[in-house]
Short mmCIF file of C-alpha atoms and ligand atoms in Angstrom, two decimals:
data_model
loop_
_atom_site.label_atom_id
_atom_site.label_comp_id
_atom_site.label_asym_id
_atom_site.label_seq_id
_atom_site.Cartn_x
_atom_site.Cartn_y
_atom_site.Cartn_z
CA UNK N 1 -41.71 -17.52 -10.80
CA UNK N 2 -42.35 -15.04 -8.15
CA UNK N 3 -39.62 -12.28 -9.44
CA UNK N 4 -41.02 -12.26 -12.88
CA UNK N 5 -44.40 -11.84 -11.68
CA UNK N 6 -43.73 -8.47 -9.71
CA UNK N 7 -41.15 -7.75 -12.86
CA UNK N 8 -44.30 -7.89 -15.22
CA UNK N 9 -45.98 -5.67 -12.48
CA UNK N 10 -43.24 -2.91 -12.46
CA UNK N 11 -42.44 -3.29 -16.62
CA UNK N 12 -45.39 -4.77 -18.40
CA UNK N 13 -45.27 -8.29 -19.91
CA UNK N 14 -43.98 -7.45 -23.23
CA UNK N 15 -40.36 -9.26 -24.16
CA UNK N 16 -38.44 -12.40 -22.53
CA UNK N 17 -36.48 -12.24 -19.10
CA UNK N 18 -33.85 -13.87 -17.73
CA UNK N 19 -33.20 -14.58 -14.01
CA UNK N 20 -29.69 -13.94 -12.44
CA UNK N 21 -28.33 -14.65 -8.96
CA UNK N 22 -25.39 -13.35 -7.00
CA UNK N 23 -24.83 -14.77 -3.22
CA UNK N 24 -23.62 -12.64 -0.04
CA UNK N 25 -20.53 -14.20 1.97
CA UNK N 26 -19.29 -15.00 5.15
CA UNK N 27 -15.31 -14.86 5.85
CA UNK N 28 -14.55 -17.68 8.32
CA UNK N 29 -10.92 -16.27 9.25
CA UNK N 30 -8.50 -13.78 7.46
CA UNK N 31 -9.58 -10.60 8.24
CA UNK N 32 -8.40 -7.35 7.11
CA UNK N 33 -5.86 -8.56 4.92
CA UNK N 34 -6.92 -9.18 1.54
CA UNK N 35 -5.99 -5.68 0.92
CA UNK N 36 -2.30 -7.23 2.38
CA UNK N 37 -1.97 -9.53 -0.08
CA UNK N 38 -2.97 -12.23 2.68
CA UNK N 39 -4.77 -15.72 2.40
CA UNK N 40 -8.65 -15.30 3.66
CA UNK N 41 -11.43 -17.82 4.05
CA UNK N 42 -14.78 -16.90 2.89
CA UNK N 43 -17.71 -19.15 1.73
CA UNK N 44 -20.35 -17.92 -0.35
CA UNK N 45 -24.35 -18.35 1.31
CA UNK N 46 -27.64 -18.90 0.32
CA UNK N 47 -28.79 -15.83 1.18
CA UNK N 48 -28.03 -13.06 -2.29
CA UNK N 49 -28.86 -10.59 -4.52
CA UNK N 50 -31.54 -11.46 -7.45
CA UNK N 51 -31.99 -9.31 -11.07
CA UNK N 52 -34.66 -10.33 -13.34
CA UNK N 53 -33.87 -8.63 -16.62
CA UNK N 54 -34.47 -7.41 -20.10
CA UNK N 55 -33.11 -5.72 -22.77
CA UNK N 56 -35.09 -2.58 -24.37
CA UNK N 57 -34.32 -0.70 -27.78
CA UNK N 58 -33.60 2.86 -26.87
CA UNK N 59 -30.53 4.18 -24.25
CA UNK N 60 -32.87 4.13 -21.05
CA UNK N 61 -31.80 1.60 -18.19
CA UNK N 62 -34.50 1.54 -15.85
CA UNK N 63 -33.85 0.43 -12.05
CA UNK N 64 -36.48 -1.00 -9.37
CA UNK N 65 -35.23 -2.51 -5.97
CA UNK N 66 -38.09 -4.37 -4.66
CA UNK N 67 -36.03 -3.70 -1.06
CA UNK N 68 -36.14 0.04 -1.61
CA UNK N 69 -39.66 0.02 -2.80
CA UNK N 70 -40.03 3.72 -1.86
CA UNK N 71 -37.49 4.48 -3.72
CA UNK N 72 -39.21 4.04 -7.08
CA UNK N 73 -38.28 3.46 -10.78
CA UNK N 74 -34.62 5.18 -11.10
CA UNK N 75 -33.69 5.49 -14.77
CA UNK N 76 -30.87 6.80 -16.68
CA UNK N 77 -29.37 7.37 -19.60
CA UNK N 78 -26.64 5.03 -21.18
CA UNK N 79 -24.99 8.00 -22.10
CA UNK N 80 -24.87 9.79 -18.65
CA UNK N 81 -23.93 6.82 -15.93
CA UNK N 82 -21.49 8.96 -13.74
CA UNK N 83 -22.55 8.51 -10.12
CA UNK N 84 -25.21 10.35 -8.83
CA UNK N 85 -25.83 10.28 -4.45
CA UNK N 86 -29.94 10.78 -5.41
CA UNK N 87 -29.26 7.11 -6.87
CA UNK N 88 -28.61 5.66 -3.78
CA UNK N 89 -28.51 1.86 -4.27
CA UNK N 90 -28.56 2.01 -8.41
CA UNK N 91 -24.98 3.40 -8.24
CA UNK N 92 -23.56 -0.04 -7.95
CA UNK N 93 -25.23 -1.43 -10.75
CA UNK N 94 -24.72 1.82 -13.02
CA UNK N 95 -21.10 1.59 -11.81
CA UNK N 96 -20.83 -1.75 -13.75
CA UNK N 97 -22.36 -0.72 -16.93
CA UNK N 98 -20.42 1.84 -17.05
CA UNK N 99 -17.15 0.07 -16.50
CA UNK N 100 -18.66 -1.97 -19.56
CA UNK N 101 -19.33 0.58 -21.21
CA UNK N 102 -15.93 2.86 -21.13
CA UNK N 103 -13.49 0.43 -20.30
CA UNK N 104 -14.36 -2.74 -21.90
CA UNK N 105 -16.20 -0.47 -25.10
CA UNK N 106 -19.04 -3.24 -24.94
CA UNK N 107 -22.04 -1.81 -26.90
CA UNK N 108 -24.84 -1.39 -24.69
CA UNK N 109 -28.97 -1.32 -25.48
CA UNK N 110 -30.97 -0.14 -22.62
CA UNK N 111 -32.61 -2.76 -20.00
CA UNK N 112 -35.12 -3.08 -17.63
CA UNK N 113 -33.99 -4.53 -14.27
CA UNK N 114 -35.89 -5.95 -11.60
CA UNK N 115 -33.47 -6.49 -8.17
CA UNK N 116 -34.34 -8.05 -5.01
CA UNK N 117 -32.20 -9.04 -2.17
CA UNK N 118 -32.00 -11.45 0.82
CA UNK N 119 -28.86 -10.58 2.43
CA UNK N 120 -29.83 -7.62 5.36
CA UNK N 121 -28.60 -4.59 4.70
CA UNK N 122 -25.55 -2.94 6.07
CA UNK N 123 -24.44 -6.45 8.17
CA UNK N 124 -21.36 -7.16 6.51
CA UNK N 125 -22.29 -9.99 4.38
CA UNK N 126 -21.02 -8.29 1.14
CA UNK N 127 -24.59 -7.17 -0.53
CA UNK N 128 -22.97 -4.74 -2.57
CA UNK N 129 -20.16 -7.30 -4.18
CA UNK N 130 -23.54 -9.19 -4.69
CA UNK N 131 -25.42 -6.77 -6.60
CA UNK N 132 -22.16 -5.82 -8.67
CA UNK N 133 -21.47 -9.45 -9.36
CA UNK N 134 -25.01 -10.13 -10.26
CA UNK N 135 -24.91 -7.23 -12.90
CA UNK N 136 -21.70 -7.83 -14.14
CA UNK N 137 -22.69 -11.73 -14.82
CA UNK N 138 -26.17 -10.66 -16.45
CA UNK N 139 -24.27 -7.92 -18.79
CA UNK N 140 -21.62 -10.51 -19.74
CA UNK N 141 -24.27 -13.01 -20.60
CA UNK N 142 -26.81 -11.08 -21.97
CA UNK N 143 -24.75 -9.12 -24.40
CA UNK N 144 -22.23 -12.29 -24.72
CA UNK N 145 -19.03 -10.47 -23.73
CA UNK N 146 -17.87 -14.12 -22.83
CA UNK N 147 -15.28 -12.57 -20.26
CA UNK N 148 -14.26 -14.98 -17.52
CA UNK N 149 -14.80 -14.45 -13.99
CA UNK N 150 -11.90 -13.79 -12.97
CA UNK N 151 -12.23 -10.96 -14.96
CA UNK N 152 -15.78 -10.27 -13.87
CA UNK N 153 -14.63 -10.22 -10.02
CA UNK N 154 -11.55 -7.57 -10.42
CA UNK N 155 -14.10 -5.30 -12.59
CA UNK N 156 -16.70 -5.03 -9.23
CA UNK N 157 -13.64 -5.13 -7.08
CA UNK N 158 -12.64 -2.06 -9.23
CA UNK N 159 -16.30 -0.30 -9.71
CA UNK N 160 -16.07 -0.52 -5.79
CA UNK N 161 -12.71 1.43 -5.44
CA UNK N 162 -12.84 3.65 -7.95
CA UNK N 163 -16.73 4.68 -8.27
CA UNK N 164 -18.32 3.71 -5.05
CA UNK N 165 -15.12 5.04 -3.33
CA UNK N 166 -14.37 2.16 -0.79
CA UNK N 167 -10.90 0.89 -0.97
CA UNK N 168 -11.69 -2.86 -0.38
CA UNK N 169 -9.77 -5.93 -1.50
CA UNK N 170 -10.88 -8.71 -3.50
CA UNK N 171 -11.98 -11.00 -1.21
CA UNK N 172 -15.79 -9.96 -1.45
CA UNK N 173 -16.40 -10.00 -5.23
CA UNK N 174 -14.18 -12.87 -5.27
CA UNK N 175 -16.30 -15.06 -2.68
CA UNK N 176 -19.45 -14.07 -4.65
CA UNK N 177 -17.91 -15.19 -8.14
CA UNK N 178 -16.15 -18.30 -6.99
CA UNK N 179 -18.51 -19.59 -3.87
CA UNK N 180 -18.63 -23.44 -4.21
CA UNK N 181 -21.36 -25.36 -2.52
CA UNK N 182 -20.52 -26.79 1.21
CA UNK N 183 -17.01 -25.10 1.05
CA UNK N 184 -15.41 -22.41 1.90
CA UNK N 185 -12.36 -20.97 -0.29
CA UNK N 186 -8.68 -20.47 0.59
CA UNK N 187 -8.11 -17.19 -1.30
CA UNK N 188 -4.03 -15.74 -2.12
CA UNK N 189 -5.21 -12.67 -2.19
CA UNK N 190 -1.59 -11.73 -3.58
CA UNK N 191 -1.92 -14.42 -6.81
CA UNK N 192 -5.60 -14.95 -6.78
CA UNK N 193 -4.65 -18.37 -6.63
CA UNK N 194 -7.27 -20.78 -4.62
CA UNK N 195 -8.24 -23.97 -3.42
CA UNK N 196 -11.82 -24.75 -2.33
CA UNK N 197 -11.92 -26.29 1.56
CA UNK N 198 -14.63 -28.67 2.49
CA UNK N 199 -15.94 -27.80 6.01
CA UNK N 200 -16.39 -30.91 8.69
CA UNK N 201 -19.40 -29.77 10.10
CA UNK N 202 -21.11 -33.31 10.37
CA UNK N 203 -21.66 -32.35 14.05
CA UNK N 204 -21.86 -28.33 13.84
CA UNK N 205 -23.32 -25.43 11.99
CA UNK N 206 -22.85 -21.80 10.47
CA UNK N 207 -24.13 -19.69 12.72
CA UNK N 208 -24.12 -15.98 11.33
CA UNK N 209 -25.41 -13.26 13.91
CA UNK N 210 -26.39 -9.54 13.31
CA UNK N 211 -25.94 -7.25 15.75
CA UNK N 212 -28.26 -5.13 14.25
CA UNK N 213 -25.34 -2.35 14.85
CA UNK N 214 -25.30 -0.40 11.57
CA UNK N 215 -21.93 0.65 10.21
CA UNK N 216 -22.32 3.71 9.84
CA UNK N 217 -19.06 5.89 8.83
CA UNK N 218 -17.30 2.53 8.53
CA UNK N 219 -16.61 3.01 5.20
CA UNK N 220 -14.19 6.18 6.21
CA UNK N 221 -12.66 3.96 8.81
CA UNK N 222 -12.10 1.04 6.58
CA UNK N 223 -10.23 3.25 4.09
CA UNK N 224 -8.05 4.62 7.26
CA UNK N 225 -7.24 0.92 8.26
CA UNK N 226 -5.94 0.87 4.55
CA UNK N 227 -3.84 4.05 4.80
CA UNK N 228 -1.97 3.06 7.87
CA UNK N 229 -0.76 -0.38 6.47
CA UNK N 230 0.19 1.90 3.60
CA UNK N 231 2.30 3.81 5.33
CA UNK N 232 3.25 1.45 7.25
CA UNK N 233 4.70 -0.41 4.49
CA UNK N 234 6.55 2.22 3.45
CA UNK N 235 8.65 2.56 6.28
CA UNK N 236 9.22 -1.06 6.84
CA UNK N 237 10.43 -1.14 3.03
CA UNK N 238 13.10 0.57 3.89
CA UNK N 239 14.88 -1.43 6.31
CA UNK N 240 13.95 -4.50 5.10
CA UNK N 241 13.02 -5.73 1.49
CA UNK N 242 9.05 -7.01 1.68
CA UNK N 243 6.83 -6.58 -1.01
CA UNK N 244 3.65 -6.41 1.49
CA UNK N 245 3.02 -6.69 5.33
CA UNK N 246 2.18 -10.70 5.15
CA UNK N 247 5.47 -11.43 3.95
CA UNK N 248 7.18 -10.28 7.16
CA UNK N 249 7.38 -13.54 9.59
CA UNK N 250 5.86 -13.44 13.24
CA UNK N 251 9.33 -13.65 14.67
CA UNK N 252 10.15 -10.76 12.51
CA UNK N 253 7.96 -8.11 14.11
CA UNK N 254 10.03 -6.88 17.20
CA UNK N 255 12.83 -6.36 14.02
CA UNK N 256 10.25 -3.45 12.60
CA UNK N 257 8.55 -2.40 16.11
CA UNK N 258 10.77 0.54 16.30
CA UNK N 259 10.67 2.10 13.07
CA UNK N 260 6.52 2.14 13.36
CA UNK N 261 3.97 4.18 15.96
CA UNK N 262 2.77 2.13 18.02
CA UNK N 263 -0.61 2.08 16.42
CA UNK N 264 1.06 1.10 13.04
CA UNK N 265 2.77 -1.67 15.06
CA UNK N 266 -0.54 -2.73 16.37
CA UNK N 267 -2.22 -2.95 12.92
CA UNK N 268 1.28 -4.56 11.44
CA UNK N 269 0.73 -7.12 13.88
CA UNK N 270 -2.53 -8.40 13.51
CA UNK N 271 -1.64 -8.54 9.43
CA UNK N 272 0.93 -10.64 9.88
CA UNK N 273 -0.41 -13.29 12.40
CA UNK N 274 -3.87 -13.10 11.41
CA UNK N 275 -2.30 -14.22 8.27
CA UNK N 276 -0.91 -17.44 9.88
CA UNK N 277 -4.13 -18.08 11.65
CA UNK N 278 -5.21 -18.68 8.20
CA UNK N 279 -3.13 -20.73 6.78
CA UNK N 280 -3.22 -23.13 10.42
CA UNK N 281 -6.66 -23.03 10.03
CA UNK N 282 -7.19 -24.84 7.00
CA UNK N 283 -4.76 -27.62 7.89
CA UNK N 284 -6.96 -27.88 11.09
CA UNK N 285 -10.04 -28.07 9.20
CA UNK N 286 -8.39 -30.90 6.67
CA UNK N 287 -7.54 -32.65 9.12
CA UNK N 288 -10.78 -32.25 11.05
CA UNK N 289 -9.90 -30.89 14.08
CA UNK N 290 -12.86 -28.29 13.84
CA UNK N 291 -12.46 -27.06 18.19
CA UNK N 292 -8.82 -26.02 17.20
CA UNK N 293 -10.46 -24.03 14.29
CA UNK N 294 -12.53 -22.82 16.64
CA UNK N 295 -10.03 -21.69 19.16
CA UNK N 296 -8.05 -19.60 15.99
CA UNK N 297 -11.25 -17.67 15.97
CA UNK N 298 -11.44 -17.02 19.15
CA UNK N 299 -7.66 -15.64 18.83
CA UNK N 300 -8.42 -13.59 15.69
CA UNK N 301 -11.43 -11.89 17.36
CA UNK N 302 -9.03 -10.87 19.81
CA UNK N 303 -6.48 -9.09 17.63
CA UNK N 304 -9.35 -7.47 15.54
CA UNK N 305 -10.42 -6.10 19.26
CA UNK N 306 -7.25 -4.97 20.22
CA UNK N 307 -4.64 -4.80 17.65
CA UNK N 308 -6.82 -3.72 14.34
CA UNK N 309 -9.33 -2.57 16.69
CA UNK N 310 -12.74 -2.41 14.29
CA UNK N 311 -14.73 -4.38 16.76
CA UNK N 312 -16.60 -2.24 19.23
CA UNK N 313 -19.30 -2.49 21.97
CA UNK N 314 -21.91 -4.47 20.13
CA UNK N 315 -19.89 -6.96 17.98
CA UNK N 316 -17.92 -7.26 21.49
CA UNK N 317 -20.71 -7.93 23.59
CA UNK N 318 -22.09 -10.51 20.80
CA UNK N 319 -18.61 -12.56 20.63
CA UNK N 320 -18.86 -12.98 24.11
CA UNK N 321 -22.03 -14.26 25.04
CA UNK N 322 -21.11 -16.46 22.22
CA UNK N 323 -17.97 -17.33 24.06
CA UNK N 324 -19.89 -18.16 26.98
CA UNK N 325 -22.26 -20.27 25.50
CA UNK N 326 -21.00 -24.28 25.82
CA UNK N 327 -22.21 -24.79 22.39
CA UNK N 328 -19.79 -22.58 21.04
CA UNK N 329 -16.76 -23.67 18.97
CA UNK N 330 -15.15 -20.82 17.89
CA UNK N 331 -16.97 -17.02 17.40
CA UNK N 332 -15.44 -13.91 15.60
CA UNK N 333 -16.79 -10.77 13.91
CA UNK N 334 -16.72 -11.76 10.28
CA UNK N 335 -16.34 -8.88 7.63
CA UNK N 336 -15.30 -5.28 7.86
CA UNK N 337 -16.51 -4.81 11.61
CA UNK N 338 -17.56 -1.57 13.17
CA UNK N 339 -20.72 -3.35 13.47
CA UNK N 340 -22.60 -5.51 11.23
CA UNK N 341 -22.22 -9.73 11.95
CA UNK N 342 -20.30 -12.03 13.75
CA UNK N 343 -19.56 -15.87 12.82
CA UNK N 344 -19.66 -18.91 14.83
CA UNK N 345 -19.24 -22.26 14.78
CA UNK N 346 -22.29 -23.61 16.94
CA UNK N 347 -22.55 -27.98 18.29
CA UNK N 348 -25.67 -29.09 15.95
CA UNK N 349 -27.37 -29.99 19.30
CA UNK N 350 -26.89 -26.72 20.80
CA UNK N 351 -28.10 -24.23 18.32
CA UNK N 352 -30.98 -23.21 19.84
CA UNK N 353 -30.57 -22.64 22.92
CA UNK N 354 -27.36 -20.64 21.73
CA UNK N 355 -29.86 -18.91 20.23
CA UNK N 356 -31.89 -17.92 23.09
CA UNK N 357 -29.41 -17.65 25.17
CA UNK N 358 -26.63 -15.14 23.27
CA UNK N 359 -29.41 -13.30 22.23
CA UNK N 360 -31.08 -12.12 25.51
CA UNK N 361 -27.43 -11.65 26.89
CA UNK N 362 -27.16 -9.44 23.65
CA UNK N 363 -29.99 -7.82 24.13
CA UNK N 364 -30.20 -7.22 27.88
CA UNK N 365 -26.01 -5.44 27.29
CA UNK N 366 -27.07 -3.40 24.84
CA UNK N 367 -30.64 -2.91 24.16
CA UNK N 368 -30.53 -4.12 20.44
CA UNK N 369 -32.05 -7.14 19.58
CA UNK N 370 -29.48 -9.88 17.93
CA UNK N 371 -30.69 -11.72 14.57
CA UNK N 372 -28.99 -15.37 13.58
CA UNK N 373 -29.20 -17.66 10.53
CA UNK N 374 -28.03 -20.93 10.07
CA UNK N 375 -26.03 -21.08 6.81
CA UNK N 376 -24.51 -23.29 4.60
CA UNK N 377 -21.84 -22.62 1.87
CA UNK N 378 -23.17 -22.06 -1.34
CA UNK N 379 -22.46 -21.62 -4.91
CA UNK N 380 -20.95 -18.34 -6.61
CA UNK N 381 -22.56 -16.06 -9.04
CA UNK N 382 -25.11 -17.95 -12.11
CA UNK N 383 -28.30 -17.58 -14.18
CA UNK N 384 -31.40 -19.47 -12.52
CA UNK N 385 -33.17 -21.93 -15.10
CA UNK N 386 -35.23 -23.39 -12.93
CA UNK N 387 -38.29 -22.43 -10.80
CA UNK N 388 -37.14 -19.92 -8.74
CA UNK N 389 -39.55 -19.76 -5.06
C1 GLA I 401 -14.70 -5.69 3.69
C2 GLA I 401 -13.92 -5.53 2.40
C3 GLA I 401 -13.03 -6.74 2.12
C4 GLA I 401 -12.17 -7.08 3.34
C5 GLA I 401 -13.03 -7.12 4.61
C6 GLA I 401 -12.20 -7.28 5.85
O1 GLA I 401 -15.62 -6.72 3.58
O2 GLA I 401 -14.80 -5.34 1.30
O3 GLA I 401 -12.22 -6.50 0.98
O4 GLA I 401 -11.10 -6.20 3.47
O5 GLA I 401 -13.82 -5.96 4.76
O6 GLA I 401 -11.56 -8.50 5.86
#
């Protein structure tokens, strides 16, 4: 196996490995509200976040990313895992030992960790829920904790908030733990309840593209979104009794519209009926009728452009070439936006030349060049027995 080759290489042969895997994930529709207690729609993908690993008998945990290479060897002390910004990338897997460590009182040996990834960096697709998942599985098996995944997911979803600093929901760590092969997953994000959705896509494909627009300061921006449903909240609470924005009814907005700015109004407003979307999209999609999935998309692309507005110029100029394109069934940013990748639902026989064509369109708006991968949904977090390519 390739991974335990170049682990040998970094750590010496001495000692068994094992070989975990944690995938990145696509939301379909449901955006921006897991942290609104709202229903979302991810599906886990091939594409993921690798550790080969092995225990040592001292305190030292010893870090290599083959995907920051320049980086070097990072180690640290069991004893000393608060989060350090020279530790770049290694602060999401420290993050989880320590978690292990001081909340769950798990006695720890040192390890030796070899990580690679597949999902590019910075587009959205959730590589750090991956690489905490991917830890948090390994320590749980390795040292036989035997929590369950449920368990496994809130801990990342926590190590995220609380040590990384970004106020996310659960739908990330969630997709990564509970992806299912060819389905995508109809999340409560209130209950954590779930059902797993199989996709029609006999005649039509996944097609994730990257604008190649980093996201830079989006985390600050995210955690503003957050805030201003917050407070908007707040004042809604006390007029009417809601526990959280999803459970006010479309028909019930022009009720609050008055007690909010208009910018909270704006954001209250794509909550609620990007919440709906959801939930109509899944009926579509059991009963088949993928082109009015397609066209709820379309509609929630719109009220993340104007209402939650965390599109901009790229991921707008990449929906719609996409939108012009006659292959196109439905296209949408997908994730936390400010840049990073958009999702579309692309006729089998078309996905090529949607290809070529969205790209140069892309390219010749805005002088980046677009990248796109055909995807398929794909199982959650788990150890690799097998031959791994
Ligand atoms: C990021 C967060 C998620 C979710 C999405 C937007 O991916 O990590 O919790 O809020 O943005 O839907």
């Amino acid at each position: 196996m390739k991974f335990i080759q170049a682990f040998h290489h970094v750590f010496g042969k001495k000692g068994d490995v094992r070989v975990f895997f944690a995938p990145g994930r696509v939301n379909l529709i449901g955006e921006h509200i897991d942290y609104n207690g709202g229903h979302v729609l991810p599906c886990a993908l091939e594409i993921g976040t690798y550790v080969v690993a092995r225990k040592r008998k001292d305190h030292l945990l010893r870090f290599y990313s083959e995907n920051f290479s320049a980086t070097g060897l990072i180690v640290v002390n069991l004893q000393s895992l608060l989060f350090d910004e020279w530790h770049g990338w290694a602060n999401y897997p420290k993050g989880i030992f320590q978690f292990f460590k001081e909340q769950m009182d798990v006695e720890l040996t040192g390890m030796d960790l070899y990580y690679t990834g597949t999902i590019p960096n910075g587009a959205g697709l959730s590589s750090s829920a991956s690489i905490e998942l991917v830890t948090a599985f390994m320590i749980n098996e390795m040292f036989s904790v035997n929590l369950d995944r449920t368990t496994l997911v809130k801990m990342a979803q926590q190590v995220e908030n609380d040590y990384i600093g970004v106020q996310c929901g659960i739908m990330d760590q969630f997709a990564v733990g509970f992806g299912k092969r060819d389905q995508a997953i109809l999340l409560n994000c209130d209950t954590l309840s779930y059902l797993y959705t199989p996709l029609p896509l006999q005649q039509a494909s996944i097609v994730i593209v990257n604008s190649n627009k980093k996201r830079e300061l989006a985390d600050s921006a995210y955690n503003d979104r957050r805030k201003t449903c917050e407070k908007a909240l707040a004042k809604i609470k006390q007029k009417q009794s809601i526990h959280q924005l999803v459970d006010l009814k479309v028909g019930e907005l022009e009720n609050v519209k008055s007690l909010l700015t208009s910018v909270e109004f704006k954001r209250v407003r794509h909550v609620v009926t990007e919440n709906e979307r959801t939930k109509k999209a899944v009926e579509l999609l059991r009963s088949d009728d993928l082109s009015s999935f397609g066209v709820l998309m379309n509609e929630s692309q719109l009220s993340l452009r104007d209402d939650y507005e965390v599109t901009g110029f790229e991921l707008d100029s990449l929906v719609e070439a996409a939108w012009q394109h006659p292959g196109t069934i439905g296209a949408r940013m997908t994730g936390a936006g400010f840049g990073g990748c958009t999702v579309n639902i692309v006729k089998n026989n078309e996905v090529s030349s949607f290809v070529h064509e969205v790209g140069q369109k892309y390219e010749s708006k805005t002088g980046k060049k677009a990248n796109f991968y055909v995807v398929k949904p794909s199982d959650g977090v788990k150890e690799l027995t097998e031959q791994v390519e």
